[in-house]
Amino acid sequence: MFKEIKSVAIVAGKTRVMCHNVQRRPKQYTLFGLRLVYVLVYGARMEYTHYIAANLESRGGKYRAALKYIDEDGARRKTTKALKATGKRAAQKELEQWREEMEADWGQRQREGAALAVLGFEPETVLTVAAYVRRYIDGKRPSIDPSTFNEYGRLLDNIISPLLGEVALSDLNPDMVRAWVAKMGETYAPGTMKKALTLLRSACNQAVDTDLLGKDPTRGVKPPKAGRPRPNSLTAEGVRTVREVLRVAGMTPAMLGVKIALYTGMREGEICGLRWANVDTDSGVLKVEDSIGRDGTRFYAKDPKNDGSARAVYFGSELAADLVARREEMEAACRAAGVPFTGALYVLGDIRGGFMRPNTIWQRWRNLAEALELKGTRGTRPTFHDLRHTFATMAVAAHVDIKAISASMGHSNAAMTLNIYADATAEGKQRAAQTMQTVLSGGEA
């Protein structure tokens, strides 16, 4: 049995348990990654007590409390306090209350120290919000995409740190978080604030899980309400113009990427990451299994955005003919260069196995949109990503099954698709108005 465990100290990321009246050699064990040193002594029940003795000292009718303890180096120490009580019984009660408070405070420091040690911090460090969130982000790095890691860093540096960064994590509370959301919401869009709050909340949840915090300080705090997304889709006239230009000007790799986006709703990274092994022109199916991501100035191949993004996308005969022509072109180039044509080659890439970078396809589209003076449904120049919006908007307007659209887009659910694209076009609103006029007039249009 244990007799008494008199103190637990966190030193240099390790846990040491100090025992009073120890006569046996300590043994070492590992618990949750911390080295735990304890002593087996035969005796009474197990106690977790730091302050091993509490005494009253009386001088001139005044009482003083004394608490004895053993520090992390094994040395006996004493701390004292002048008491307000004038009678011995009252002084004894005040002594016990003080001892309980000191024990509770010491216990909290030990729990915080243990959590800090697990995270690699020195126990004496005042852990700020910025330092903890940074450590949380660094801990997530092996399991998240580099672009997500960089985005987390920007959210921390630009949104979380300016107002909350120097606040001690243990001092953070819901009122502070609400004030931060309100203030930063004056500068940043609701969607961006939602991402920042989600990051802070995730970090705080980890702090609760590791006993560094008792409660989540972001509890009950909601981000600014975002308005309904308004996609800047191409108008019907804009679509006709783009299709005619693509027909007349010829199908370069970048322009093929434009057509794939317009006809399938795929993301630019997915289009650049499309390999021939995942193209079936006979069945009219593209398998989205790869994407091209960006880490600063470096582009790299990666998995799709999320689980729903890995999907099968169907296309028609017109796009199939363009893909067949592109494949024949690459096969001829491979023969001329004396290299094999394989399914690992990228559809928009080169015969050496390289891929087209997303910023290249963005730039080609921007040049085309400016040359054609295109305007989207919001009256602004449509971006390459707006081709994806155009596909979904026109599919909804054409009464294509919403679940089929959602699956093709890689959305998490059909409700998301409806929220973004339902009645996004002027034509759709006009049809709705005409339909309601017919209904309300008893069938007379």
CSV table of C-alpha atoms in Angstrom, one decimal:
chain,number,residue,atom,x,y,z
A,1,MET,CA,0.0,0.0,0.0
A,2,PHE,CA,0.9,3.6,-0.3
A,3,LYS,CA,1.5,5.4,2.9
A,4,GLU,CA,1.6,9.0,1.9
A,5,ILE,CA,2.4,10.8,-1.4
A,6,LYS,CA,3.4,14.2,-0.1
A,7,SER,CA,3.9,16.2,-3.3
A,8,VAL,CA,3.9,15.9,-7.0
A,9,ALA,CA,6.2,18.3,-8.9
A,10,ILE,CA,6.4,18.9,-12.7
A,11,VAL,CA,10.1,19.5,-13.6
A,12,ALA,CA,11.4,19.9,-17.1
A,13,GLY,CA,8.3,18.1,-18.5
A,14,LYS,CA,8.6,15.2,-16.0
A,15,THR,CA,6.4,14.3,-13.0
A,16,ARG,CA,8.1,13.7,-9.7
A,17,VAL,CA,6.1,12.5,-6.7
A,18,MET,CA,7.8,13.4,-3.3
A,19,CYS,CA,7.0,11.3,-0.3
A,20,HIS,CA,7.5,11.9,3.4
A,21,ASN,CA,9.3,9.4,5.6
A,22,VAL,CA,10.3,7.4,2.6
A,23,GLN,CA,12.5,4.4,3.3
A,24,ARG,CA,12.4,2.6,0.0
A,25,ARG,CA,14.1,3.3,-3.3
A,26,PRO,CA,11.7,5.0,-5.8
A,27,LYS,CA,10.5,3.1,-8.8
A,28,GLN,CA,9.7,4.7,-12.2
A,29,TYR,CA,6.7,4.1,-14.3
A,30,THR,CA,5.2,5.9,-17.3
A,31,LEU,CA,1.7,7.3,-17.3
A,32,PHE,CA,0.3,9.2,-20.3
A,33,GLY,CA,3.8,9.9,-21.6
A,34,LEU,CA,5.0,11.4,-18.3
A,35,ARG,CA,7.6,9.7,-16.1
A,36,LEU,CA,6.0,9.0,-12.8
A,37,VAL,CA,8.3,8.3,-9.8
A,38,TYR,CA,6.6,7.0,-6.7
A,39,VAL,CA,7.5,5.0,-3.6
A,40,LEU,CA,5.7,1.9,-2.1
A,41,VAL,CA,5.6,2.1,1.6
A,42,TYR,CA,3.6,-0.1,3.9
A,43,GLY,CA,1.2,1.8,6.1
A,44,ALA,CA,-2.0,3.7,6.2
A,45,ARG,CA,-4.3,4.9,3.5
A,46,MET,CA,-3.1,6.8,0.4
A,47,GLU,CA,-3.1,10.6,0.7
A,48,TYR,CA,-2.3,13.3,-1.8
A,49,THR,CA,-1.1,16.1,0.4
A,50,HIS,CA,1.4,18.8,-0.4
A,51,TYR,CA,1.3,20.7,2.9
A,52,ILE,CA,2.4,17.9,5.2
A,53,ALA,CA,2.0,19.8,8.5
A,54,ALA,CA,-0.1,22.8,9.7
A,55,ASN,CA,0.8,24.5,13.0
A,56,LEU,CA,-0.3,27.5,15.0
A,57,GLU,CA,2.2,29.9,16.4
A,58,SER,CA,1.1,32.4,19.1
A,59,ARG,CA,3.1,35.5,20.0
A,60,GLY,CA,1.7,38.3,22.1
A,61,GLY,CA,-1.8,37.2,21.8
A,62,LYS,CA,-1.6,37.1,18.0
A,63,TYR,CA,-1.7,33.9,15.9
A,64,ARG,CA,0.3,33.0,12.9
A,65,ALA,CA,-0.2,29.9,10.7
A,66,ALA,CA,2.7,27.8,9.4
A,67,LEU,CA,2.5,25.2,6.6
A,68,LYS,CA,5.3,22.8,5.9
A,69,TYR,CA,5.9,21.2,2.6
A,70,ILE,CA,8.6,19.5,0.5
A,71,ASP,CA,9.7,21.3,-2.7
A,72,GLU,CA,10.5,19.7,-6.0
A,73,ASP,CA,14.1,19.2,-4.9
A,74,GLY,CA,13.1,17.2,-1.8
A,75,ALA,CA,13.9,20.0,0.6
A,76,ARG,CA,11.6,20.8,3.6
A,77,ARG,CA,10.1,24.3,3.4
A,78,LYS,CA,7.7,26.4,5.4
A,79,THR,CA,5.3,29.2,4.6
A,80,THR,CA,3.6,31.4,7.2
A,81,LYS,CA,0.7,33.8,7.3
A,82,ALA,CA,-0.6,36.2,10.0
A,83,LEU,CA,-4.2,35.3,11.1
A,84,LYS,CA,-7.0,37.6,11.9
A,85,ALA,CA,-8.5,35.4,14.6
A,86,THR,CA,-7.9,36.3,18.3
A,87,GLY,CA,-9.0,33.0,19.8
A,88,LYS,CA,-7.3,29.7,19.5
A,89,ARG,CA,-10.4,27.8,18.2
A,90,ALA,CA,-11.1,30.5,15.6
A,91,ALA,CA,-7.4,30.6,14.7
A,92,GLN,CA,-7.4,26.8,14.2
A,93,LYS,CA,-10.4,27.1,11.9
A,94,GLU,CA,-8.7,29.9,9.9
A,95,LEU,CA,-5.6,27.8,9.6
A,96,GLU,CA,-7.5,24.8,8.2
A,97,GLN,CA,-9.3,27.1,5.7
A,98,TRP,CA,-6.0,28.6,4.6
A,99,ARG,CA,-4.5,25.1,4.2
A,100,GLU,CA,-7.4,23.9,2.1
A,101,GLU,CA,-7.1,27.0,-0.1
A,102,MET,CA,-3.3,26.5,-0.5
A,103,GLU,CA,-3.9,22.8,-1.3
A,104,ALA,CA,-6.5,23.6,-3.9
A,105,ASP,CA,-4.3,26.3,-5.5
A,106,TRP,CA,-1.3,23.9,-5.5
A,107,GLY,CA,-3.4,21.1,-7.1
A,108,GLN,CA,-4.5,23.5,-9.8
A,109,ARG,CA,-0.9,24.5,-10.6
A,110,GLN,CA,0.1,20.9,-10.8
A,111,ARG,CA,-2.7,20.0,-13.2
A,112,GLU,CA,-1.8,23.0,-15.4
A,113,GLY,CA,1.9,22.1,-15.1
A,114,ALA,CA,1.2,18.5,-16.2
A,115,ALA,CA,-0.8,19.8,-19.2
A,116,LEU,CA,1.9,22.2,-20.1
A,117,ALA,CA,4.5,19.5,-19.9
A,118,VAL,CA,2.5,17.3,-22.2
A,119,LEU,CA,2.5,20.2,-24.7
A,120,GLY,CA,6.2,20.8,-24.3
A,121,PHE,CA,5.9,24.1,-22.3
A,122,GLU,CA,7.9,24.9,-19.2
A,123,PRO,CA,5.5,24.8,-16.2
A,124,GLU,CA,6.6,28.3,-15.1
A,125,THR,CA,5.5,29.7,-18.5
A,126,VAL,CA,2.5,32.0,-18.5
A,127,LEU,CA,0.6,30.4,-21.3
A,128,THR,CA,-1.0,33.0,-23.6
A,129,VAL,CA,-3.8,32.4,-26.1
A,130,ALA,CA,-1.5,33.0,-29.0
A,131,ALA,CA,1.1,30.6,-27.7
A,132,TYR,CA,-1.4,27.8,-27.0
A,133,VAL,CA,-3.2,28.2,-30.4
A,134,ARG,CA,0.1,28.2,-32.2
A,135,ARG,CA,1.1,24.9,-30.4
A,136,TYR,CA,-2.4,23.5,-31.2
A,137,ILE,CA,-1.8,24.3,-34.9
A,138,ASP,CA,1.7,22.9,-34.9
A,139,GLY,CA,0.3,19.7,-33.4
A,140,LYS,CA,-2.3,19.4,-36.2
A,141,ARG,CA,0.3,19.8,-38.9
A,142,PRO,CA,0.9,16.1,-39.6
A,143,SER,CA,-2.8,15.4,-40.1
A,144,ILE,CA,-3.9,18.4,-42.2
A,145,ASP,CA,-3.3,19.8,-45.6
A,146,PRO,CA,-0.4,22.3,-45.9
A,147,SER,CA,-2.8,24.9,-47.3
A,148,THR,CA,-5.1,24.4,-44.2
A,149,PHE,CA,-2.1,24.7,-42.0
A,150,ASN,CA,-1.1,28.0,-43.6
A,151,GLU,CA,-4.7,29.2,-43.4
A,152,TYR,CA,-4.8,28.4,-39.6
A,153,GLY,CA,-1.6,30.4,-39.2
A,154,ARG,CA,-3.1,33.4,-41.0
A,155,LEU,CA,-6.2,33.3,-38.9
A,156,LEU,CA,-4.1,33.2,-35.7
A,157,ASP,CA,-1.8,36.0,-36.8
A,158,ASN,CA,-4.4,38.3,-38.4
A,159,ILE,CA,-7.5,37.8,-36.4
A,160,ILE,CA,-6.9,35.9,-33.1
A,161,SER,CA,-3.6,37.4,-31.9
A,162,PRO,CA,-4.3,41.2,-32.4
A,163,LEU,CA,-6.9,41.2,-29.5
A,164,LEU,CA,-6.6,37.9,-27.7
A,165,GLY,CA,-3.0,36.9,-28.3
A,166,GLU,CA,-1.4,38.3,-25.1
A,167,VAL,CA,-4.3,37.2,-22.8
A,168,ALA,CA,-3.4,34.3,-20.5
A,169,LEU,CA,-5.3,31.3,-21.6
A,170,SER,CA,-6.5,30.6,-18.0
A,171,ASP,CA,-8.0,34.2,-18.0
A,172,LEU,CA,-9.9,33.8,-21.2
A,173,ASN,CA,-13.7,33.8,-20.7
A,174,PRO,CA,-16.9,34.0,-22.9
A,175,ASP,CA,-17.3,37.7,-22.5
A,176,MET,CA,-13.8,38.3,-23.9
A,177,VAL,CA,-14.5,36.0,-26.8
A,178,ARG,CA,-17.8,37.8,-27.6
A,179,ALA,CA,-16.1,41.2,-27.5
A,180,TRP,CA,-13.4,39.8,-29.8
A,181,VAL,CA,-15.9,38.5,-32.3
A,182,ALA,CA,-17.8,41.8,-32.3
A,183,LYS,CA,-14.7,43.9,-32.8
A,184,MET,CA,-13.0,41.7,-35.4
A,185,GLY,CA,-16.3,41.3,-37.2
A,186,GLU,CA,-16.2,45.0,-38.1
A,187,THR,CA,-13.2,44.2,-40.3
A,188,TYR,CA,-13.6,40.7,-41.5
A,189,ALA,CA,-16.4,38.9,-43.3
A,190,PRO,CA,-18.7,36.6,-41.3
A,191,GLY,CA,-17.3,33.5,-43.1
A,192,THR,CA,-13.8,34.4,-42.1
A,193,MET,CA,-14.8,35.1,-38.5
A,194,LYS,CA,-16.6,31.8,-38.3
A,195,LYS,CA,-13.3,30.1,-39.4
A,196,ALA,CA,-11.3,32.0,-36.7
A,197,LEU,CA,-13.8,31.2,-34.0
A,198,THR,CA,-13.9,27.5,-35.0
A,199,LEU,CA,-10.1,27.4,-34.7
A,200,LEU,CA,-10.1,29.1,-31.3
A,201,ARG,CA,-12.9,26.8,-30.1
A,202,SER,CA,-11.0,23.7,-31.3
A,203,ALA,CA,-7.9,24.8,-29.4
A,204,CYS,CA,-9.9,25.5,-26.3
A,205,ASN,CA,-11.6,22.1,-26.5
A,206,GLN,CA,-8.2,20.5,-26.5
A,207,ALA,CA,-7.2,22.6,-23.5
A,208,VAL,CA,-10.3,21.3,-21.6
A,209,ASP,CA,-9.5,17.7,-22.7
A,210,THR,CA,-6.0,18.0,-21.2
A,211,ASP,CA,-7.3,19.7,-18.0
A,212,LEU,CA,-5.5,22.9,-18.8
A,213,LEU,CA,-8.9,24.6,-18.7
A,214,GLY,CA,-11.9,23.8,-16.6
A,215,LYS,CA,-14.5,25.0,-19.2
A,216,ASP,CA,-14.4,26.1,-22.8
A,217,PRO,CA,-14.3,29.9,-22.9
A,218,THR,CA,-15.9,29.9,-26.3
A,219,ARG,CA,-19.0,28.1,-25.1
A,220,GLY,CA,-22.2,29.8,-26.2
A,221,VAL,CA,-20.3,32.3,-28.5
A,222,LYS,CA,-21.7,32.5,-32.0
A,223,PRO,CA,-20.0,34.0,-35.1
A,224,PRO,CA,-21.6,36.9,-37.0
A,225,LYS,CA,-24.5,35.6,-39.1
A,226,ALA,CA,-23.5,35.3,-42.7
A,227,GLY,CA,-25.8,36.3,-45.4
A,228,ARG,CA,-26.9,33.9,-48.0
A,229,PRO,CA,-24.1,33.3,-50.6
A,230,ARG,CA,-24.6,35.1,-53.9
A,231,PRO,CA,-22.7,33.3,-56.6
A,232,ASN,CA,-21.5,35.5,-59.5
A,233,SER,CA,-22.5,33.0,-62.2
A,234,LEU,CA,-22.2,33.7,-65.9
A,235,THR,CA,-25.5,34.8,-67.5
A,236,ALA,CA,-27.0,32.7,-70.3
A,237,GLU,CA,-25.6,35.1,-72.8
A,238,GLY,CA,-22.2,34.9,-71.2
A,239,VAL,CA,-22.3,31.1,-71.4
A,240,ARG,CA,-23.1,31.3,-75.1
A,241,THR,CA,-20.3,33.7,-75.7
A,242,VAL,CA,-17.7,31.5,-73.9
A,243,ARG,CA,-18.9,28.4,-75.7
A,244,GLU,CA,-18.6,30.1,-79.1
A,245,VAL,CA,-15.1,31.4,-78.4
A,246,LEU,CA,-14.0,27.9,-77.3
A,247,ARG,CA,-15.3,26.4,-80.5
A,248,VAL,CA,-13.7,28.9,-82.8
A,249,ALA,CA,-10.4,29.5,-81.0
A,250,GLY,CA,-9.4,25.9,-80.4
A,251,MET,CA,-8.9,23.7,-77.4
A,252,THR,CA,-5.7,24.5,-75.6
A,253,PRO,CA,-5.1,22.7,-72.3
A,254,ALA,CA,-6.1,25.8,-70.3
A,255,MET,CA,-9.3,26.3,-72.4
A,256,LEU,CA,-10.1,22.6,-72.0
A,257,GLY,CA,-9.9,23.2,-68.2
A,258,VAL,CA,-12.4,26.1,-68.7
A,259,LYS,CA,-14.8,23.8,-70.5
A,260,ILE,CA,-14.4,21.0,-67.9
A,261,ALA,CA,-15.3,23.6,-65.1
A,262,LEU,CA,-18.3,24.9,-67.0
A,263,TYR,CA,-19.6,21.4,-68.0
A,264,THR,CA,-18.9,19.6,-64.7
A,265,GLY,CA,-18.6,22.1,-61.9
A,266,MET,CA,-15.3,20.7,-60.8
A,267,ARG,CA,-12.9,22.9,-58.7
A,268,GLU,CA,-9.8,24.3,-60.3
A,269,GLY,CA,-7.5,22.1,-58.2
A,270,GLU,CA,-9.4,19.0,-59.1
A,271,ILE,CA,-9.2,19.8,-62.8
A,272,CYS,CA,-5.5,20.4,-62.7
A,273,GLY,CA,-5.1,17.2,-60.7
A,274,LEU,CA,-7.2,15.1,-63.1
A,275,ARG,CA,-5.2,12.1,-64.5
A,276,TRP,CA,-6.0,10.0,-67.6
A,277,ALA,CA,-6.4,6.9,-65.4
A,278,ASN,CA,-9.5,8.6,-64.0
A,279,VAL,CA,-11.1,9.6,-67.3
A,280,ASP,CA,-13.5,7.2,-69.1
A,281,THR,CA,-14.7,8.8,-72.3
A,282,ASP,CA,-16.8,5.8,-73.3
A,283,SER,CA,-18.9,5.9,-70.1
A,284,GLY,CA,-18.6,9.7,-69.7
A,285,VAL,CA,-17.2,9.5,-66.2
A,286,LEU,CA,-14.4,11.4,-64.5
A,287,LYS,CA,-13.2,10.1,-61.1
A,288,VAL,CA,-12.1,12.9,-58.8
A,289,GLU,CA,-9.3,11.3,-56.8
A,290,ASP,CA,-6.6,13.9,-56.9
A,291,SER,CA,-6.2,17.7,-56.5
A,292,ILE,CA,-3.5,20.3,-56.8
A,293,GLY,CA,-2.9,22.3,-53.6
A,294,ARG,CA,-0.8,25.4,-52.8
A,295,ASP,CA,1.6,26.0,-50.0
A,296,GLY,CA,2.8,29.5,-50.4
A,297,THR,CA,4.6,29.5,-53.8
A,298,ARG,CA,4.8,25.7,-53.9
A,299,PHE,CA,2.1,23.6,-55.7
A,300,TYR,CA,1.7,20.0,-54.8
A,301,ALA,CA,-0.6,17.0,-55.5
A,302,LYS,CA,-2.9,16.1,-52.7
A,303,ASP,CA,-6.2,14.3,-51.9
A,304,PRO,CA,-9.5,16.1,-52.7
A,305,LYS,CA,-10.9,18.8,-50.3
A,306,ASN,CA,-12.9,16.4,-48.2
A,307,ASP,CA,-14.5,12.9,-48.2
A,308,GLY,CA,-17.4,14.1,-50.3
A,309,SER,CA,-15.0,15.7,-52.8
A,310,ALA,CA,-13.7,12.2,-53.9
A,311,ARG,CA,-16.5,11.4,-56.3
A,312,ALA,CA,-17.6,10.4,-59.8
A,313,VAL,CA,-18.5,13.2,-62.2
A,314,TYR,CA,-20.5,12.6,-65.4
A,315,PHE,CA,-20.2,14.5,-68.6
A,316,GLY,CA,-21.8,14.5,-72.1
A,317,SER,CA,-20.6,13.7,-75.6
A,318,GLU,CA,-19.4,17.2,-76.4
A,319,LEU,CA,-16.9,17.2,-73.6
A,320,ALA,CA,-16.0,13.6,-74.3
A,321,ALA,CA,-15.0,14.5,-77.9
A,322,ASP,CA,-12.7,17.2,-76.6
A,323,LEU,CA,-11.1,14.8,-74.1
A,324,VAL,CA,-10.5,12.2,-76.7
A,325,ALA,CA,-8.8,14.8,-78.9
A,326,ARG,CA,-6.6,15.9,-76.0
A,327,ARG,CA,-5.6,12.4,-75.3
A,328,GLU,CA,-4.7,11.7,-78.9
A,329,GLU,CA,-2.6,14.8,-78.9
A,330,MET,CA,-0.7,13.7,-75.8
A,331,GLU,CA,-0.2,10.2,-77.1
A,332,ALA,CA,1.3,11.6,-80.3
A,333,ALA,CA,3.6,13.8,-78.3
A,334,CYS,CA,4.7,10.9,-76.2
A,335,ARG,CA,5.5,8.8,-79.3
A,336,ALA,CA,7.5,11.7,-80.8
A,337,ALA,CA,9.5,12.0,-77.6
A,338,GLY,CA,10.0,8.3,-77.2
A,339,VAL,CA,8.3,8.2,-73.8
A,340,PRO,CA,5.3,6.0,-72.8
A,341,PHE,CA,1.8,7.4,-72.5
A,342,THR,CA,0.4,6.3,-69.1
A,343,GLY,CA,-2.7,6.8,-67.0
A,344,ALA,CA,-0.6,8.7,-64.5
A,345,LEU,CA,-0.2,11.6,-66.8
A,346,TYR,CA,-2.3,14.7,-66.0
A,347,VAL,CA,-5.0,15.6,-68.5
A,348,LEU,CA,-3.9,19.3,-68.6
A,349,GLY,CA,-0.2,18.5,-67.9
A,350,ASP,CA,2.8,17.7,-70.0
A,351,ILE,CA,4.3,14.4,-71.2
A,352,ARG,CA,7.0,14.6,-68.5
A,353,GLY,CA,4.3,14.0,-65.8
A,354,GLY,CA,4.0,17.6,-64.7
A,355,PHE,CA,0.6,19.2,-63.9
A,356,MET,CA,-0.8,22.6,-64.8
A,357,ARG,CA,-0.7,24.9,-61.8
A,358,PRO,CA,-4.1,26.4,-60.8
A,359,ASN,CA,-2.7,29.9,-61.0
A,360,THR,CA,-2.0,29.3,-64.7
A,361,ILE,CA,-5.5,28.3,-65.5
A,362,TRP,CA,-6.8,31.2,-63.4
A,363,GLN,CA,-4.7,33.7,-65.4
A,364,ARG,CA,-5.8,32.2,-68.7
A,365,TRP,CA,-9.4,32.5,-67.7
A,366,ARG,CA,-9.0,36.1,-66.4
A,367,ASN,CA,-7.5,37.2,-69.7
A,368,LEU,CA,-10.4,35.6,-71.6
A,369,ALA,CA,-13.0,37.1,-69.3
A,370,GLU,CA,-11.5,40.6,-69.6
A,371,ALA,CA,-11.1,40.3,-73.4
A,372,LEU,CA,-14.8,39.4,-73.7
A,373,GLU,CA,-15.8,41.9,-71.1
A,374,LEU,CA,-17.9,39.3,-69.3
A,375,LYS,CA,-20.1,40.2,-66.4
A,376,GLY,CA,-21.6,37.8,-63.9
A,377,THR,CA,-25.0,37.9,-62.3
A,378,ARG,CA,-23.6,40.2,-59.6
A,379,GLY,CA,-22.3,42.6,-62.2
A,380,THR,CA,-18.7,41.9,-61.6
A,381,ARG,CA,-16.0,40.0,-63.6
A,382,PRO,CA,-16.5,36.3,-63.1
A,383,THR,CA,-13.5,34.3,-61.7
A,384,PHE,CA,-12.6,30.8,-62.7
A,385,HIS,CA,-14.4,29.5,-59.6
A,386,ASP,CA,-17.5,31.2,-60.9
A,387,LEU,CA,-17.6,28.7,-63.7
A,388,ARG,CA,-18.3,26.1,-61.0
A,389,HIS,CA,-21.1,28.4,-59.8
A,390,THR,CA,-22.4,28.7,-63.3
A,391,PHE,CA,-22.7,24.9,-63.7
A,392,ALA,CA,-24.7,24.6,-60.5
A,393,THR,CA,-26.9,27.6,-61.1
A,394,MET,CA,-27.9,26.5,-64.6
A,395,ALA,CA,-28.5,22.9,-63.4
A,396,VAL,CA,-30.8,24.1,-60.7
A,397,ALA,CA,-32.6,26.4,-63.1
A,398,ALA,CA,-33.0,23.4,-65.5
A,399,HIS,CA,-34.7,21.4,-62.7
A,400,VAL,CA,-31.9,18.8,-62.6
A,401,ASP,CA,-32.3,16.6,-59.5
A,402,ILE,CA,-30.8,18.5,-56.6
A,403,LYS,CA,-29.2,15.4,-55.1
A,404,ALA,CA,-27.5,14.7,-58.4
A,405,ILE,CA,-26.2,18.3,-58.6
A,406,SER,CA,-24.9,18.1,-55.0
A,407,ALA,CA,-23.1,14.8,-55.6
A,408,SER,CA,-21.5,16.1,-58.8
A,409,MET,CA,-20.4,19.3,-57.0
A,410,GLY,CA,-18.9,17.3,-54.0
A,411,HIS,CA,-21.1,19.1,-51.5
A,412,SER,CA,-21.7,17.6,-48.1
A,413,ASN,CA,-25.4,17.6,-48.6
A,414,ALA,CA,-28.2,18.8,-50.9
A,415,ALA,CA,-29.3,21.5,-48.5
A,416,MET,CA,-26.0,23.3,-49.0
A,417,THR,CA,-26.5,23.2,-52.8
A,418,LEU,CA,-30.0,24.6,-52.4
A,419,ASN,CA,-28.9,27.3,-50.0
A,420,ILE,CA,-26.4,28.6,-52.5
A,421,TYR,CA,-28.0,28.1,-55.8
A,422,ALA,CA,-31.8,27.9,-55.6
A,423,ASP,CA,-33.4,30.8,-57.6
A,424,ALA,CA,-30.0,32.4,-58.1
A,425,THR,CA,-30.9,33.5,-61.7
A,426,ALA,CA,-33.2,36.3,-62.8
A,427,GLU,CA,-34.8,33.8,-65.1
A,428,GLY,CA,-35.7,31.6,-62.1
A,429,LYS,CA,-37.2,34.5,-60.2
A,430,GLN,CA,-39.3,35.4,-63.3
A,431,ARG,CA,-40.5,31.9,-63.6
A,432,ALA,CA,-41.5,31.8,-60.0
A,433,ALA,CA,-43.4,35.1,-60.3
A,434,GLN,CA,-45.3,33.9,-63.4
A,435,THR,CA,-46.1,30.6,-61.7
A,436,MET,CA,-47.5,32.3,-58.6
A,437,GLN,CA,-49.6,34.7,-60.8
A,438,THR,CA,-51.1,31.6,-62.5
A,439,VAL,CA,-51.8,29.9,-59.2
A,440,LEU,CA,-53.3,33.0,-57.6
A,441,SER,CA,-55.5,33.9,-60.6
A,442,GLY,CA,-57.1,30.5,-60.6
A,443,GLY,CA,-55.2,29.1,-63.5
A,444,GLU,CA,-55.2,32.2,-65.7
A,445,ALA,CA,-51.7,33.4,-66.7
